[in-house]
Coordinates of C-alpha atoms in Angstrom, one line a residue:
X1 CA -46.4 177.4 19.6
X2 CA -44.1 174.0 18.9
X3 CA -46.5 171.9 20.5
X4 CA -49.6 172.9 17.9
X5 CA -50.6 172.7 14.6
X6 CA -51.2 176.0 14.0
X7 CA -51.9 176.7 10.6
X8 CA -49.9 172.8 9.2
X9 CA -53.4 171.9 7.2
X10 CA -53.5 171.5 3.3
X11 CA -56.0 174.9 3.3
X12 CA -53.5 177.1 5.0
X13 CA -50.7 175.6 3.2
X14 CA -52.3 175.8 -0.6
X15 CA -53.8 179.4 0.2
X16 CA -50.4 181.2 1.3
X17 CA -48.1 179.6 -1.5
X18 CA -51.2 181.0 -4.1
X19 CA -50.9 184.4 -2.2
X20 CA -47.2 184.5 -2.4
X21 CA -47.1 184.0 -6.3
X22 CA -49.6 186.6 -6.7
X23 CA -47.4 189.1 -4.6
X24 CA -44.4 187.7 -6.4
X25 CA -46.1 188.5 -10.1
X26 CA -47.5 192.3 -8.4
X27 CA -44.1 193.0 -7.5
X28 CA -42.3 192.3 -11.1
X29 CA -45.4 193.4 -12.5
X30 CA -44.8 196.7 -10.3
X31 CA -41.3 197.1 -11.1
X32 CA -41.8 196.7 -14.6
X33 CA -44.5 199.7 -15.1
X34 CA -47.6 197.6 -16.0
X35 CA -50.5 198.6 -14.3
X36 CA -52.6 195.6 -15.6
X37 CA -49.7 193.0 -14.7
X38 CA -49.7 194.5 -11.5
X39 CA -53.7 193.9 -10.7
X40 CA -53.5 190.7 -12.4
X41 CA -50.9 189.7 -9.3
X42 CA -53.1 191.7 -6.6
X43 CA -56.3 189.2 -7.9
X44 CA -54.3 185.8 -7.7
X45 CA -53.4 187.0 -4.7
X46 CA -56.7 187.6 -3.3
X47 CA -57.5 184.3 -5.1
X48 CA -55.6 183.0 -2.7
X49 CA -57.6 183.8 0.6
X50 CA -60.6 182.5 -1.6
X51 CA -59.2 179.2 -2.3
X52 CA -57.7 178.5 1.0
X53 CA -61.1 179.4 2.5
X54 CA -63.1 177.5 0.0
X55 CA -60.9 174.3 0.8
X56 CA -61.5 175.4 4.9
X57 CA -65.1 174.6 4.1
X58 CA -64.3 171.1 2.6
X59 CA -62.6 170.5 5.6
X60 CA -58.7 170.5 4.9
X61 CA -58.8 172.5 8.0
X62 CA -58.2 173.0 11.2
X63 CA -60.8 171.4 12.5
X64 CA -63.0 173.6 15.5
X65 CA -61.7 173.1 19.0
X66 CA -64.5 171.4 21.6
X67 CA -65.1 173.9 24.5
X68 CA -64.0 170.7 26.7
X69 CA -60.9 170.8 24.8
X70 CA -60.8 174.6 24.9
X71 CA -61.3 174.2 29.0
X72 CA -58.5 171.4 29.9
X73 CA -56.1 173.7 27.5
X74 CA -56.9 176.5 29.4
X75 CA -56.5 174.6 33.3
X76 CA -53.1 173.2 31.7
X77 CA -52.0 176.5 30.9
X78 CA -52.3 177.7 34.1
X79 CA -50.8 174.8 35.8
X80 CA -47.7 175.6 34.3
X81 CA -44.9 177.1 36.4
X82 CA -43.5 180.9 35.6
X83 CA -39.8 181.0 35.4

């Protein structure tokens, strides 16, 4: 996985530092005894997925792989020795 760019784009980036604040707020939110705290975290955090999809559309994402592309990676992986 060193050699890609899996999940490095401005969507994925922006959509799982949203989702980790809502989690963050749920859990004090939790720990605290407020139910509406709680949900309040649970929807930022689904806000989250939202925005990072929203912002996949726009095209701060990975952008979809060719099936040449796709092919040569596949032949390249094979070609590799097995230790």
């Amino acid at each position: 996985m060193a050699g890609s760019s899996h999940g490095h784009t401005p969507a994925a980036w922006t959509g799982v530092i949203i989702s980790f604040i809502g989690f963050c707020v749920a859990g004090v939110f939790m720990v605290a005894a407020n139910p509406a705290g709680f949900w309040a975290g649970i929807g930022v955090t689904l806000l989250g997925a939202v925005v990072g999809l929203a912002m996949k559309m726009a095209g701060l994402g990975m952008p979809k792989e060719s099936p040449e592309y796709a092919a040569a990676r596949a032949r390249a992986g094979e070609a590799q020795p097995s230790h």
